[in-house]
Amino acid sequence: MAVISSSSRASRQHPPIRPRNPLARVPERLLFGVIGFVGVLILWEASVRLGFLKSSLISSPTGVIAAAITDFGNGSIQPHIGTSFLEWLVGFAAALVIAIPLGFALGSFRRAEFLVDPLLAALYATPTVALVPLIILLFGVGIQSKFAVVFLEAWVTLTVSTINGVQAADKRWLDIAQSFRASKWLTFRSVTVPSSIPFIITGIRIAAGRALVGVVVAEFIASNVGLGFYISVNGSFLNASRVMLGILLIGGFGIFVGEMIRRIERRFEAWRPAIN
């Protein structure tokens, strides 16, 4: 009896180990995102096969996959992907290098911000497609004009987000730094920069998507290579499968970049100043 009672007590204290559900380790955001994406594909394919949608207008997942196998197999789409990625990378990198220091400078000196703010507001409100003809006149129809369009799409967003980050520094910490007679450089490095990092990363995530839009806009108007050109040409020939393939490639790249930046953003979320 003593042996039985002790074993029963041990079983109550230490319940049997149950096998863990493998889906429990998958983040809910990723799990439901995949479920939603697969569901859209199934609904899309079913709508085409049942005649609710015309395959000549919107193609189907199987048609897009067939076009991808053909174009990746013969190597015809790789130059378009490489060119669009280069345009995005160079234009976006230039915007990062220029916009973030400029945003810190404008955010730290209010009169300079007042001077530049109308220009930033005007550029942010103006559709980039309206500026493309002017950019082509200045830079020509080569790849330099694509760099300029991508730069403009990302630069304004990055500059404004950095300015907002500088100005969102908690006044309490600034007062503490001043009470200890910290130098302006020390205050900037230890208070202003940490407060600005979350805003800057959020701006980078938004600007990355806008830069991708700039790539497509520029290639639509003046280009003979790139995913925007690939979509435009195949649209002219009513090749819906390849049009959708180009759109999905651009969207997939945008999702990938956004998720990578979002992961970095979460690491610095604790640095974001509290809003009362």
Coordinates of C-alpha atoms in Angstrom, one line a residue:
M1 CA 0.0 0.0 0.0
A2 CA 2.8 2.4 0.8
V3 CA 4.4 1.7 -2.5
I4 CA 1.2 2.3 -4.4
S5 CA 0.4 5.5 -2.5
S6 CA 3.9 6.9 -3.0
S7 CA 3.7 6.1 -6.8
S8 CA 0.3 7.7 -7.0
R9 CA 1.6 10.8 -5.3
A10 CA 4.6 11.0 -7.6
S11 CA 2.2 10.7 -10.6
R12 CA 0.1 13.6 -9.3
Q13 CA 3.2 15.7 -8.7
H14 CA 4.8 14.9 -12.1
P15 CA 2.1 14.4 -14.7
P16 CA 3.1 12.2 -17.7
I17 CA 4.9 14.0 -20.5
R18 CA 2.7 14.4 -23.5
P19 CA 4.1 14.9 -27.0
R20 CA 4.2 18.5 -28.0
N21 CA 2.2 19.8 -30.9
P22 CA 4.7 20.7 -33.7
L23 CA 2.4 23.6 -34.8
A24 CA 2.7 25.2 -31.3
R25 CA 6.3 26.2 -32.2
V26 CA 5.1 28.1 -35.4
P27 CA 4.4 31.8 -34.8
E28 CA 0.7 32.5 -35.2
R29 CA 1.4 35.3 -37.6
L30 CA 3.3 33.0 -40.0
L31 CA 0.8 30.1 -39.6
F32 CA -2.3 32.2 -40.4
G33 CA -0.5 34.1 -43.1
V34 CA 0.4 30.8 -44.9
I35 CA -3.2 29.5 -44.4
G36 CA -4.6 32.7 -45.9
F37 CA -2.2 32.7 -48.8
V38 CA -2.9 29.0 -49.6
G39 CA -6.6 29.7 -49.3
V40 CA -6.5 32.5 -51.8
L41 CA -4.6 30.3 -54.2
I42 CA -7.2 27.5 -53.9
L43 CA -10.1 30.0 -54.3
W44 CA -8.4 31.6 -57.3
E45 CA -7.8 28.3 -59.1
A46 CA -11.3 27.1 -58.3
S47 CA -12.9 30.3 -59.6
V48 CA -11.0 30.0 -62.9
R49 CA -11.8 26.3 -63.4
L50 CA -15.5 26.9 -62.6
G51 CA -15.7 29.8 -65.0
F52 CA -16.2 32.6 -62.5
L53 CA -13.0 34.3 -63.7
K54 CA -11.5 34.3 -67.1
S55 CA -8.0 32.8 -67.4
S56 CA -7.2 35.2 -70.2
L57 CA -7.6 38.1 -67.9
I58 CA -6.2 37.0 -64.6
S59 CA -4.6 33.6 -65.4
S60 CA -4.6 30.9 -62.6
P61 CA -2.0 29.6 -60.1
T62 CA -1.2 26.6 -62.3
G63 CA -0.8 29.0 -65.3
V64 CA 1.6 31.2 -63.3
I65 CA 3.6 28.2 -62.2
A66 CA 3.8 26.9 -65.8
A67 CA 5.0 30.4 -66.9
A68 CA 7.6 30.5 -64.1
I69 CA 9.0 27.1 -65.0
T70 CA 9.4 28.1 -68.6
D71 CA 10.9 31.6 -68.0
F72 CA 13.2 30.5 -65.2
G73 CA 14.2 27.4 -67.1
N74 CA 15.2 29.3 -70.3
G75 CA 16.8 32.1 -68.2
S76 CA 14.7 34.9 -69.8
I77 CA 13.4 36.4 -66.5
Q78 CA 16.6 36.4 -64.5
P79 CA 17.9 39.6 -66.2
H80 CA 14.7 41.4 -65.4
I81 CA 14.9 40.3 -61.7
G82 CA 18.6 41.3 -61.5
T83 CA 18.1 44.7 -63.0
S84 CA 15.1 45.6 -60.8
F85 CA 16.9 44.4 -57.7
L86 CA 20.0 46.5 -58.6
E87 CA 17.8 49.6 -59.1
W88 CA 16.0 49.1 -55.8
L89 CA 19.3 48.4 -53.9
V90 CA 21.3 51.4 -55.2
G91 CA 18.4 53.9 -54.9
F92 CA 17.4 52.7 -51.5
A93 CA 20.9 52.6 -50.1
A94 CA 21.5 56.2 -51.3
A95 CA 18.3 57.3 -49.6
L96 CA 19.5 55.6 -46.3
V97 CA 22.9 57.3 -46.5
I98 CA 21.5 60.8 -47.1
A99 CA 18.1 60.8 -45.4
I100 CA 19.0 59.6 -41.9
P101 CA 21.8 62.1 -41.2
L102 CA 19.7 64.8 -42.8
G103 CA 16.8 63.8 -40.6
F104 CA 19.0 64.0 -37.4
A105 CA 20.2 67.4 -38.5
L106 CA 16.7 68.8 -39.2
G107 CA 15.2 67.3 -36.1
S108 CA 17.9 68.8 -33.9
F109 CA 17.7 72.3 -35.4
R110 CA 14.1 73.5 -35.6
R111 CA 14.7 76.5 -37.8
A112 CA 16.3 74.3 -40.4
E113 CA 13.3 72.0 -40.2
F114 CA 10.9 75.0 -40.7
L115 CA 12.9 75.9 -43.8
V116 CA 12.8 72.5 -45.4
D117 CA 9.5 71.2 -44.2
P118 CA 7.4 72.7 -47.0
L119 CA 9.6 71.0 -49.6
L120 CA 9.3 67.7 -47.8
A121 CA 5.5 68.0 -47.6
A122 CA 5.3 68.9 -51.3
L123 CA 7.5 66.0 -52.4
Y124 CA 5.6 63.6 -50.2
A125 CA 2.2 64.7 -51.6
T126 CA 3.4 64.7 -55.2
P127 CA 3.0 61.3 -57.0
T128 CA 6.4 60.2 -58.2
V129 CA 5.0 59.2 -61.6
A130 CA 4.4 63.0 -62.2
L131 CA 8.2 63.6 -61.6
V132 CA 9.4 60.8 -63.8
P133 CA 9.4 62.9 -67.1
L134 CA 11.5 65.6 -65.4
I135 CA 13.9 63.0 -64.0
I136 CA 14.3 61.4 -67.4
L137 CA 15.1 64.9 -68.8
L138 CA 17.8 65.3 -66.1
F139 CA 19.3 61.8 -66.0
G140 CA 18.3 60.3 -69.4
V141 CA 16.6 57.0 -70.0
G142 CA 19.4 54.9 -68.6
I143 CA 19.6 53.2 -65.2
Q144 CA 20.6 56.4 -63.5
S145 CA 17.0 57.7 -63.9
K146 CA 15.7 54.6 -62.2
F147 CA 18.1 55.1 -59.3
A148 CA 16.8 58.7 -59.0
V149 CA 13.1 57.6 -58.9
V150 CA 13.8 55.0 -56.3
F151 CA 15.8 57.4 -54.2
L152 CA 13.0 60.0 -54.3
E153 CA 10.4 57.4 -53.2
A154 CA 12.4 56.4 -50.2
W155 CA 14.2 59.6 -49.2
V156 CA 11.2 61.7 -48.1
T157 CA 9.8 58.9 -45.9
L158 CA 13.1 58.2 -44.3
T159 CA 13.8 61.9 -43.6
V160 CA 10.4 62.5 -42.0
S161 CA 10.5 59.4 -39.8
T162 CA 14.0 60.4 -38.6
I163 CA 12.9 63.9 -37.8
N164 CA 9.9 62.5 -35.8
G165 CA 12.2 60.2 -34.0
V166 CA 14.6 63.0 -32.9
Q167 CA 11.7 65.1 -31.7
A168 CA 10.1 62.2 -29.8
A169 CA 13.0 62.0 -27.4
D170 CA 11.6 61.9 -23.9
K171 CA 11.9 65.3 -22.2
R172 CA 12.4 63.7 -18.9
W173 CA 15.7 62.1 -20.1
L174 CA 16.8 65.2 -21.8
D175 CA 16.3 67.2 -18.5
I176 CA 18.3 64.6 -16.6
A177 CA 21.1 64.8 -19.1
Q178 CA 21.1 68.6 -18.8
S179 CA 21.0 68.5 -15.0
F180 CA 24.2 66.4 -15.1
R181 CA 25.6 69.0 -17.5
A182 CA 26.1 66.4 -20.2
S183 CA 27.5 67.8 -23.5
K184 CA 25.3 68.1 -26.5
W185 CA 27.2 65.2 -28.2
L186 CA 26.7 63.0 -25.1
T187 CA 23.0 63.9 -24.9
F188 CA 22.6 63.2 -28.6
R189 CA 24.4 59.9 -28.4
S190 CA 22.8 58.5 -25.2
V191 CA 19.2 60.0 -25.4
T192 CA 18.3 61.2 -28.9
V193 CA 19.7 58.3 -31.0
P194 CA 18.2 55.5 -28.9
S195 CA 14.8 57.3 -29.0
S196 CA 15.0 57.7 -32.7
I197 CA 16.0 54.1 -33.7
P198 CA 12.5 52.6 -33.5
F199 CA 11.1 55.5 -35.7
I200 CA 14.0 55.1 -38.2
I201 CA 13.4 51.3 -38.5
T202 CA 9.7 51.9 -39.1
G203 CA 10.5 54.5 -41.7
I204 CA 13.0 52.0 -43.3
R205 CA 10.2 49.4 -43.6
I206 CA 7.8 51.8 -45.2
A207 CA 10.4 53.4 -47.4
A208 CA 11.5 49.9 -48.7
G209 CA 8.0 49.3 -50.0
R210 CA 7.8 52.8 -51.6
A211 CA 11.2 52.2 -53.2
L212 CA 9.9 49.0 -54.8
V213 CA 6.9 51.0 -56.2
G214 CA 9.5 53.5 -57.6
V215 CA 11.3 50.7 -59.5
V216 CA 8.1 49.5 -61.2
V217 CA 6.9 53.1 -62.0
A218 CA 10.2 54.0 -63.6
E219 CA 10.4 50.7 -65.6
F220 CA 6.9 51.2 -66.8
I221 CA 7.7 54.6 -68.4
A222 CA 11.2 54.2 -69.7
S223 CA 13.0 50.9 -69.7
N224 CA 13.8 47.9 -71.8
V225 CA 14.6 45.5 -68.9
G226 CA 13.3 44.9 -65.4
L227 CA 10.2 43.4 -63.9
G228 CA 8.1 46.5 -64.6
F229 CA 9.1 46.2 -68.3
Y230 CA 8.4 42.5 -68.1
I231 CA 4.9 43.1 -66.8
S232 CA 4.2 45.9 -69.3
V233 CA 5.3 44.0 -72.4
N234 CA 3.4 40.8 -71.4
G235 CA 0.4 42.9 -70.7
S236 CA 0.6 44.3 -74.2
F237 CA 0.4 40.8 -75.6
L238 CA -2.4 39.8 -73.2
N239 CA -0.1 37.2 -71.5
A240 CA -1.9 37.1 -68.2
S241 CA 0.2 34.3 -66.7
R242 CA 3.5 36.3 -67.1
V243 CA 1.9 39.5 -65.9
M244 CA 0.8 37.8 -62.7
L245 CA 4.2 36.1 -62.4
G246 CA 5.9 39.6 -62.4
I247 CA 3.4 41.0 -59.9
L248 CA 3.8 38.0 -57.6
L249 CA 7.6 38.3 -57.8
I250 CA 7.5 42.0 -56.8
G251 CA 5.0 41.3 -54.1
G252 CA 7.0 38.4 -52.7
F253 CA 10.1 40.4 -52.6
G254 CA 8.3 43.2 -50.8
I255 CA 6.9 40.8 -48.2
F256 CA 10.4 39.3 -47.6
V257 CA 12.1 42.7 -47.1
G258 CA 9.2 43.9 -44.9
E259 CA 9.4 40.8 -42.7
M260 CA 13.2 41.0 -42.3
I261 CA 12.9 44.7 -41.3
R262 CA 10.0 43.9 -38.9
R263 CA 12.2 41.4 -37.1
I264 CA 14.8 44.0 -36.5
E265 CA 12.1 46.5 -35.5
R266 CA 10.9 44.1 -32.7
R267 CA 14.3 44.1 -31.2
F268 CA 14.3 47.8 -30.7
E269 CA 10.6 48.2 -29.7
A270 CA 11.6 48.6 -26.1
W271 CA 13.5 51.8 -27.0
R272 CA 10.3 53.5 -28.3
P273 CA 9.3 56.3 -26.1
A274 CA 6.1 55.8 -24.2
I275 CA 3.2 58.0 -25.5
N276 CA 1.0 59.3 -22.6

